[in-house]
XYZ file of C-alpha atoms in Angstrom:
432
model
C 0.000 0.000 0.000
C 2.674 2.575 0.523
C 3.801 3.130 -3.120
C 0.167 4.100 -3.684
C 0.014 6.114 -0.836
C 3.168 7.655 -1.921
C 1.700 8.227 -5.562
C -1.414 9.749 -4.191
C 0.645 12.095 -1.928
C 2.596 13.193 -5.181
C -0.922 14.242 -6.885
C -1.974 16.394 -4.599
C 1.363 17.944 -3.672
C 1.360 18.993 -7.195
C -1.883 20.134 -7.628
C -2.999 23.370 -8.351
C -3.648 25.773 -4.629
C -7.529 25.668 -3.622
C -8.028 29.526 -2.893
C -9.311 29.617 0.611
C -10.519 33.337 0.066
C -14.573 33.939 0.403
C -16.250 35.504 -2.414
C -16.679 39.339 -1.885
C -20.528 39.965 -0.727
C -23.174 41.613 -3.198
C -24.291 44.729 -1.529
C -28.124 44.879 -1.261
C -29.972 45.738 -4.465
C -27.020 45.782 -7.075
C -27.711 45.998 -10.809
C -27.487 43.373 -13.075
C -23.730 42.405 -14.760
C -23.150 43.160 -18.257
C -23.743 40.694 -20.999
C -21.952 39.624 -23.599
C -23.646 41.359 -26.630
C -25.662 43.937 -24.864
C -26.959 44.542 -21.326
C -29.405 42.276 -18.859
C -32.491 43.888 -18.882
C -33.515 46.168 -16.196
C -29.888 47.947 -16.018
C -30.244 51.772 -14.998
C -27.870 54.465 -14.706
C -28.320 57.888 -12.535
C -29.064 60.845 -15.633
C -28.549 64.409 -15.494
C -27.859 67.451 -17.901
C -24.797 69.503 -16.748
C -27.416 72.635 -17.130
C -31.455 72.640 -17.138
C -31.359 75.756 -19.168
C -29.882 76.026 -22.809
C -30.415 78.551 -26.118
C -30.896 77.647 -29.449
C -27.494 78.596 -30.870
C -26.555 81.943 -32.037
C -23.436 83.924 -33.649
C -22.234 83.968 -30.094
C -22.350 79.931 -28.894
C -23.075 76.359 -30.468
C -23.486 75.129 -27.003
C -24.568 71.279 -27.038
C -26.397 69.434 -24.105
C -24.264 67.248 -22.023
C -26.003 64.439 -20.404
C -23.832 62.233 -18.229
C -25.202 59.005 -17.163
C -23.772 57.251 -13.875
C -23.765 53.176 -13.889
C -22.789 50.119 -11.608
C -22.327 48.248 -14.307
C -19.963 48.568 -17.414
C -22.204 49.685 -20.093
C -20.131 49.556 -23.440
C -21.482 46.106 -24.269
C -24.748 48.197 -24.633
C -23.604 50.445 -26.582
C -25.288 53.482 -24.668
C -26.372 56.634 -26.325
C -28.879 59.532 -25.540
C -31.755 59.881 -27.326
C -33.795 63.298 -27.554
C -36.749 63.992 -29.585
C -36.382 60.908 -31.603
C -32.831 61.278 -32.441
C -29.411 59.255 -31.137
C -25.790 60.904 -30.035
C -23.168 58.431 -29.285
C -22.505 58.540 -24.980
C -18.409 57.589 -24.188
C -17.555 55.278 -21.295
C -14.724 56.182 -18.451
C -14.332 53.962 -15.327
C -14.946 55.882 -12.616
C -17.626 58.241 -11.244
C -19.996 57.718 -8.267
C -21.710 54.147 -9.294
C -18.271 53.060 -11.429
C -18.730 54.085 -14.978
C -19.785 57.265 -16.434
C -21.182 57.981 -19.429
C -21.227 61.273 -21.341
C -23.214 62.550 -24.251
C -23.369 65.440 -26.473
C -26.773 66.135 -27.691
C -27.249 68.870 -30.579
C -29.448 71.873 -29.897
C -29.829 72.757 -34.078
C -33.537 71.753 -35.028
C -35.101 71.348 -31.334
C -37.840 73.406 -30.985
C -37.884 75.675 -27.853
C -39.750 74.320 -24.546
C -38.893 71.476 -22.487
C -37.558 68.045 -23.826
C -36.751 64.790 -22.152
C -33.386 63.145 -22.802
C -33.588 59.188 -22.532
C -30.116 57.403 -22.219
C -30.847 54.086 -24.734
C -28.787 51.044 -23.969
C -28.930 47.440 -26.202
C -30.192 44.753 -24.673
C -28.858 41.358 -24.835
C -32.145 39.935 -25.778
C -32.194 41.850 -29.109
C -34.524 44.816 -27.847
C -33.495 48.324 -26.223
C -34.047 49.496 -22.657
C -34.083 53.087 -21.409
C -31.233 53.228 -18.632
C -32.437 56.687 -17.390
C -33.742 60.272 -18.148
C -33.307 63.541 -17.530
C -34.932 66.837 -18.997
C -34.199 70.351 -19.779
C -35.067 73.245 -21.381
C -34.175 74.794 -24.991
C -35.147 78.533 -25.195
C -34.702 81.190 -27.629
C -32.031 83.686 -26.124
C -32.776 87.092 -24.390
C -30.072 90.025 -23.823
C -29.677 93.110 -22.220
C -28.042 95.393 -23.060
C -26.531 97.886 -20.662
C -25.233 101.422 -22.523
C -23.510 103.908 -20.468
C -22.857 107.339 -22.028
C -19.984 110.117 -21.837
C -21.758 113.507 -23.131
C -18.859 115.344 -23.186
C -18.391 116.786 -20.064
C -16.912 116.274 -16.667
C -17.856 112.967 -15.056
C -16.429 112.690 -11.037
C -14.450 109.942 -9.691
C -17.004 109.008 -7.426
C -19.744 108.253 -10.077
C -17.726 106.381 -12.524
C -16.757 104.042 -9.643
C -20.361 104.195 -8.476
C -21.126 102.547 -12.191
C -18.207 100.405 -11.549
C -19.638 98.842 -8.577
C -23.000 98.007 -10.318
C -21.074 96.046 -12.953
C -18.301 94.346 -10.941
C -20.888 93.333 -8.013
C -23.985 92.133 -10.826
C -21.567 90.609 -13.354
C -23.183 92.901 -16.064
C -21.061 93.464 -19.005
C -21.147 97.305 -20.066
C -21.137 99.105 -23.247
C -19.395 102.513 -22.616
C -19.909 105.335 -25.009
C -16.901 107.568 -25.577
C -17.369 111.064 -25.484
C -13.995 112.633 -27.658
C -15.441 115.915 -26.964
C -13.755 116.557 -23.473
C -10.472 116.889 -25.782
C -11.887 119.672 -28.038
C -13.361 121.760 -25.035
C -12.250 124.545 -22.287
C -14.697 123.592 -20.120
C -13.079 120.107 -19.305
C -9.789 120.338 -17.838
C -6.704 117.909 -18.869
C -6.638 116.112 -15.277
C -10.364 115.118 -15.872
C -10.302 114.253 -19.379
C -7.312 111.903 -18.119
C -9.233 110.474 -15.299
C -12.132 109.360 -17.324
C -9.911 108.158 -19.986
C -8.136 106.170 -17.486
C -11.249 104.595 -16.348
C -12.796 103.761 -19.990
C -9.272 101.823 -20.560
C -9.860 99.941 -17.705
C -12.742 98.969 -18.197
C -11.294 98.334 -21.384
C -9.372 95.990 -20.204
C -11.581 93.847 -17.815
C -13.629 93.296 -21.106
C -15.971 95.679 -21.320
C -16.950 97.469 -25.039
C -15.589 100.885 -25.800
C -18.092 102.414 -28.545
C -18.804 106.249 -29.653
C -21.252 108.868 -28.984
C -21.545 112.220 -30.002
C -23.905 115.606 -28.632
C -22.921 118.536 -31.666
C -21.151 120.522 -29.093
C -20.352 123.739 -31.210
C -16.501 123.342 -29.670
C -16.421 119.451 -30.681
C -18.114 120.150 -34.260
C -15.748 123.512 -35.423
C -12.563 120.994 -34.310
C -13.837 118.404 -36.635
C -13.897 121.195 -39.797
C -17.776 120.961 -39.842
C -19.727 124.141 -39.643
C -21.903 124.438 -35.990
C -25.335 124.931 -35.261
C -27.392 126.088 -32.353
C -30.750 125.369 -33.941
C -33.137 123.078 -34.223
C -32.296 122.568 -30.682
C -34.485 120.447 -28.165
C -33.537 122.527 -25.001
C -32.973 126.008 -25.997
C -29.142 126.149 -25.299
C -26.478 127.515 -27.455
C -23.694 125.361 -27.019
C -25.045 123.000 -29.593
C -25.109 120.312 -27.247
C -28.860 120.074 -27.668
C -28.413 120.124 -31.628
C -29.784 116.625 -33.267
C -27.102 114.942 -35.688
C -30.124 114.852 -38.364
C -29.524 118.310 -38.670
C -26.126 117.705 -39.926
C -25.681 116.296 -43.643
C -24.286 112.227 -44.283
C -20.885 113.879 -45.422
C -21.212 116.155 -42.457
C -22.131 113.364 -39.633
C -19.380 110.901 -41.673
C -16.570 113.894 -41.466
C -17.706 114.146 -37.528
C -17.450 110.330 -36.633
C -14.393 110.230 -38.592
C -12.541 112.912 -36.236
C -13.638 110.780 -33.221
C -12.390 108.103 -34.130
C -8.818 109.651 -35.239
C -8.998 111.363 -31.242
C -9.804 108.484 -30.050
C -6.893 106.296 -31.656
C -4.250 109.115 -30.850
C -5.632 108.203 -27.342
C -4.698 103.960 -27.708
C -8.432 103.778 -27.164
C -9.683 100.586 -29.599
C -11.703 101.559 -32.503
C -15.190 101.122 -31.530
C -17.544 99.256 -34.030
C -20.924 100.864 -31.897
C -22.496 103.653 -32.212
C -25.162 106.466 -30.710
C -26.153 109.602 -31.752
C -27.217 112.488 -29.370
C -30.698 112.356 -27.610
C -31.033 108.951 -29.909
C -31.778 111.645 -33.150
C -30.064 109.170 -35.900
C -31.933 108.936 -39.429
C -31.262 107.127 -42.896
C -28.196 109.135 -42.885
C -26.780 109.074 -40.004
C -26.841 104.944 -40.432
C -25.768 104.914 -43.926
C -22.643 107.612 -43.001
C -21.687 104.918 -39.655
C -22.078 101.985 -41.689
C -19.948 103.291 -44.894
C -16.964 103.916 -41.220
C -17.294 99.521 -40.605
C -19.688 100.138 -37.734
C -21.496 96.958 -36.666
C -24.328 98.201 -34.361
C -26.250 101.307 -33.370
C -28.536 101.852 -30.716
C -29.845 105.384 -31.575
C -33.269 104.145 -32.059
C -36.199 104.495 -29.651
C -39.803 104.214 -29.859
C -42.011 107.175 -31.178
C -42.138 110.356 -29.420
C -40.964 113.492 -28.374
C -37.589 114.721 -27.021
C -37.863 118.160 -25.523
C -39.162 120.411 -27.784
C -38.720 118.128 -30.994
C -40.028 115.120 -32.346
C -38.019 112.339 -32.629
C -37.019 110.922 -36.232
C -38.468 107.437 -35.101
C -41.721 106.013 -35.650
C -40.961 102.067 -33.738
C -43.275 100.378 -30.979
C -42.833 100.267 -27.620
C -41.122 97.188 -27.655
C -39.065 97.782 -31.104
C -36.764 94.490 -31.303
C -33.268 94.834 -32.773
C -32.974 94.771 -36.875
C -31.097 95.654 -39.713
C -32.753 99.229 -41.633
C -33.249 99.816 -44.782
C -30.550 102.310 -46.338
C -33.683 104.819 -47.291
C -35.519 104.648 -44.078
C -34.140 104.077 -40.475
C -37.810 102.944 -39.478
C -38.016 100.022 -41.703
C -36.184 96.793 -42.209
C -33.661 96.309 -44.843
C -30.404 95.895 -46.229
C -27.721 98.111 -44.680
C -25.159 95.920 -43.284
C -26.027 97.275 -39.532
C -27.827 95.857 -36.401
C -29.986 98.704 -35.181
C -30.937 97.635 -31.501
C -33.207 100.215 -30.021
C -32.774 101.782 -26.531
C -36.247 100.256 -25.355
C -35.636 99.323 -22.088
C -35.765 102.449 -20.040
C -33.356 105.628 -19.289
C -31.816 105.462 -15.434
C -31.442 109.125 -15.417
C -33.388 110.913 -12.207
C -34.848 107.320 -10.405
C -34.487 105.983 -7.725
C -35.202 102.635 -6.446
C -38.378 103.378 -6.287
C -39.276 105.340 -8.748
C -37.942 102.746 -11.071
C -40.435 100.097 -11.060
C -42.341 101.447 -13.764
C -39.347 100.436 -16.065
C -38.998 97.203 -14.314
C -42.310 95.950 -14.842
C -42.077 97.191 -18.544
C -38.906 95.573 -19.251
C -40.094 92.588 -17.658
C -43.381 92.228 -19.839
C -41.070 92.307 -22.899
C -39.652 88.767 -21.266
C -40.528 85.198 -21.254
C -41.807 84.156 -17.482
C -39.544 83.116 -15.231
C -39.050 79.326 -15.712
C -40.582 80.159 -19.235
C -38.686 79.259 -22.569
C -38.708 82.126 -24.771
C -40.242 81.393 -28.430
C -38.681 84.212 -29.921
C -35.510 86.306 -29.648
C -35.307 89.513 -27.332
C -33.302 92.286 -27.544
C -33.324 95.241 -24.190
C -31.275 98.256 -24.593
C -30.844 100.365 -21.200
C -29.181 103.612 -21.388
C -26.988 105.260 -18.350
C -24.735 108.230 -17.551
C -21.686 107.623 -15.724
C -21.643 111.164 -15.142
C -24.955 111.341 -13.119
C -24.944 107.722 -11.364
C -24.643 108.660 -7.617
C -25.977 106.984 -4.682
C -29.860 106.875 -5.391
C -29.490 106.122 -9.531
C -27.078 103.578 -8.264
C -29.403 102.329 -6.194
C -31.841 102.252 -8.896
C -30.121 100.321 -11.313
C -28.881 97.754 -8.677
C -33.304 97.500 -8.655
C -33.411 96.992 -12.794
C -30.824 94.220 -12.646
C -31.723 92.210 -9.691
C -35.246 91.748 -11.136
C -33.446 89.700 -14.039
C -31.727 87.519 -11.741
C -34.863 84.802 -12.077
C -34.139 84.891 -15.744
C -30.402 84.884 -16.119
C -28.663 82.323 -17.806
C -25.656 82.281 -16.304
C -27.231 81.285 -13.223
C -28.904 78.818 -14.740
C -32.055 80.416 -13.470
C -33.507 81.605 -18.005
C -32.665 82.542 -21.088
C -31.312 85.902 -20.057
C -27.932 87.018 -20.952
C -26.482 90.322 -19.859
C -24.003 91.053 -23.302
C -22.336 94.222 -24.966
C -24.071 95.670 -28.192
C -21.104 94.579 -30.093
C -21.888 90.882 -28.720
C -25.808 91.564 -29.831
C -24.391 92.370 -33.158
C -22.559 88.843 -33.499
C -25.890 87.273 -32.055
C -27.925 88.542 -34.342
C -25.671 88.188 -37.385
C -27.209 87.129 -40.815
């Protein structure tokens, strides 16, 4: 017997280790494993958009929605993708995330329709059929912008009121559009040390991203400089500096020769050419457009809905809630052909309120806007127009009262559609 005993000894010395390690527990109500050829059925994954609110694209952004899908389980076999009003976009697999694989999708916005959709992450089955891992939803909306002006007229404009403008920016995250005056270089009644200081504060701006456009008021000092012939009349105020002059009184040649020696002032100045424009007391005509146009301006915001200014009519004949368009070369009023966005200041002058007395323009901006938690169905354009000159505490305080009322609506909150942008940035948006 001991030869076999030795033989049987041999076998199992050289047999292969029996693992003595106990198989890790399954933790109470894990998913199914992958299959070989798809998923088991009933496999689900966490879903959720990296945004609820997007825009149907513009000349600004081609923002996709990105839906990332959490699993337990490896999902490739599946072949997982996300599937929004009846159409597929390929999801890739990492290891990793919360559950152990993510999965992350890029679903085109071009050809949604604006409202609410679902997004449904689609994974193959091993049986032959499909199975819906997850879903999330959001919401596609046409985009809304505001538009926040801020005008130089020429004169003196103190320290503390240009950093009382700075504030409302900075603090708000509101993007401004600052209108150049180059008339406090062609005047008396400026001095050099205040020209300078408003300069200096226009280039910074400059540089924290803010747009740098041009207006001009025909101040008789500003308009002999340029070579052009003054006026004092029609005037809307009954002054006789020409300050109060409308541009329409000047001729295309006339308004082009007076842009043109801006713009020279201002690039003797390293101030970047601006490609945005407004006219004096918003009195712009056929023109006036055609003359800024023929300079490779891109936008204008001169327009404003019908009415009087002072003691003359205005040259424009728009709605209330005129949207931003391109005029026709023969009539400002009218759409058309001149290569031009013409966005019109319809959203309220901040000159004189108060927090208070400001909620007339609120509720009236407000009406030209989607609901909160609303998509839009149609593109919006608001224009607001400031001084820097005259923002001290209380018209501070009232345009701190305009912009906080958008804050249910703003997009980069995530809260709307709303997007604070520069008039140069509505010009890309609205591109044709």
């Amino acid at each position: 017997m001991r030869p076999v005993v030795a033989t049987l000894l041999l076998i199992v010395a050289c047999a292969p280790p029996q693992s003595t390690t106990s198989p890790s527990p399954t933790a109470t109500g894990a998913l199914p494993t992958a299959t070989l050829g798809g998923l088991a059925r009933g496999v689900s994954a966490d879903v959720s958009a990296a945004r609820r609110w997007h825009l149907v694209p513009d000349g600004l952004q081609q923002e996709p929605v990105t839906i990332t899908a959490h699993f337990a389980v490896d999902p490739r076999p599946g072949e997982p993708r996300v599937r929004v009003a009846g159409r597929d976009a390929p999801m890739s697999v990492i290891a990793g995330g919360p559950r152990g694989f993510t999965a992350t999708g890029l679903v085109p916005l071009e050809g949604l329709s604006p409202g609410e959709h679902r997004a449904d992450v689609v994974t193959r089955i091993a049986d032959g059929g499909e199975g819906i891992a997850g879903s999330t939803t959001f919401i596609l909306s046409q985009p809304e912008y505001v538009v926040w002006t801020l005008d130089f007229e020429g004169d003196d404009a103190s320290d503390a009121n240009m950093a009382n403008t700075a504030a409302v920016a900075d603090a708000l995250t509101v993007p401004m559009t600052v209108m150049w005056n180059p008339r406090v270089w062609t005047t008396t009644q400026v001095s050099a040390a205040r020209a300078e200081a408003m300069l200096a504060w226009t280039r910074g701006r400059a540089a924290k991203g803010d747009e740098i456009a041009l207006h001009l008021h025909m101040w008789t000092d500003y308009v002999r400089a340029a070579g052009v012939a003054p006026r004092t009349t029609p005037n809307w105020g009954g002054r006789s500096d020409g300050y109060d002059v409308p541009m329409t009184a000047f001729t295309e040649g006339e308004t082009r020769t007076l842009v043109e020696y801006g713009l020279r002032l201002m690039a003797e100045r390293g101030l970047p050419r601006p490609t945005s424009f407004r006219a004096g007391a918003l009195f712009a005509n056929a023109g006036t457009l055609r003359a800024i146009a023929a300079l490779g301006f891109t936008a204008d915001c001169s327009a404003t809905p019908a009415g009087p200014f002072g003691s003359l009519q205005l040259p424009w004949t728009l709605p209330r809630d005129a949207q931003p368009y391109y005029p026709a070369r023969d009539d400002a009023n009218k759409p058309g052909d001149l290569p031009l966005l013409e966005a019109p200041t319809n959203a309220g002058n901040t000159f004189g309120h108060s927090a208070a007395s400001i909620e007339g323009i609120v509720q009236a901006d407000l009406r030209m806007l989607a609901p909160p938690g609303r998509a839009a169905a149609e593109r919006r354009g608001l224009t607001v127009v400031s001084h820097p000159a005259t923002i001290d505490g209380t018209e501070r305080a009232a345009i701190e009262t305009l912009f906080l009322a958008f804050e249910p609506l703003r997009y980069d909150r995530d809260a709307g559609p709303l997007r604070f942008v520069t008039l140069a940035q509505l010009a890309k948006a609205f591109a044709r």
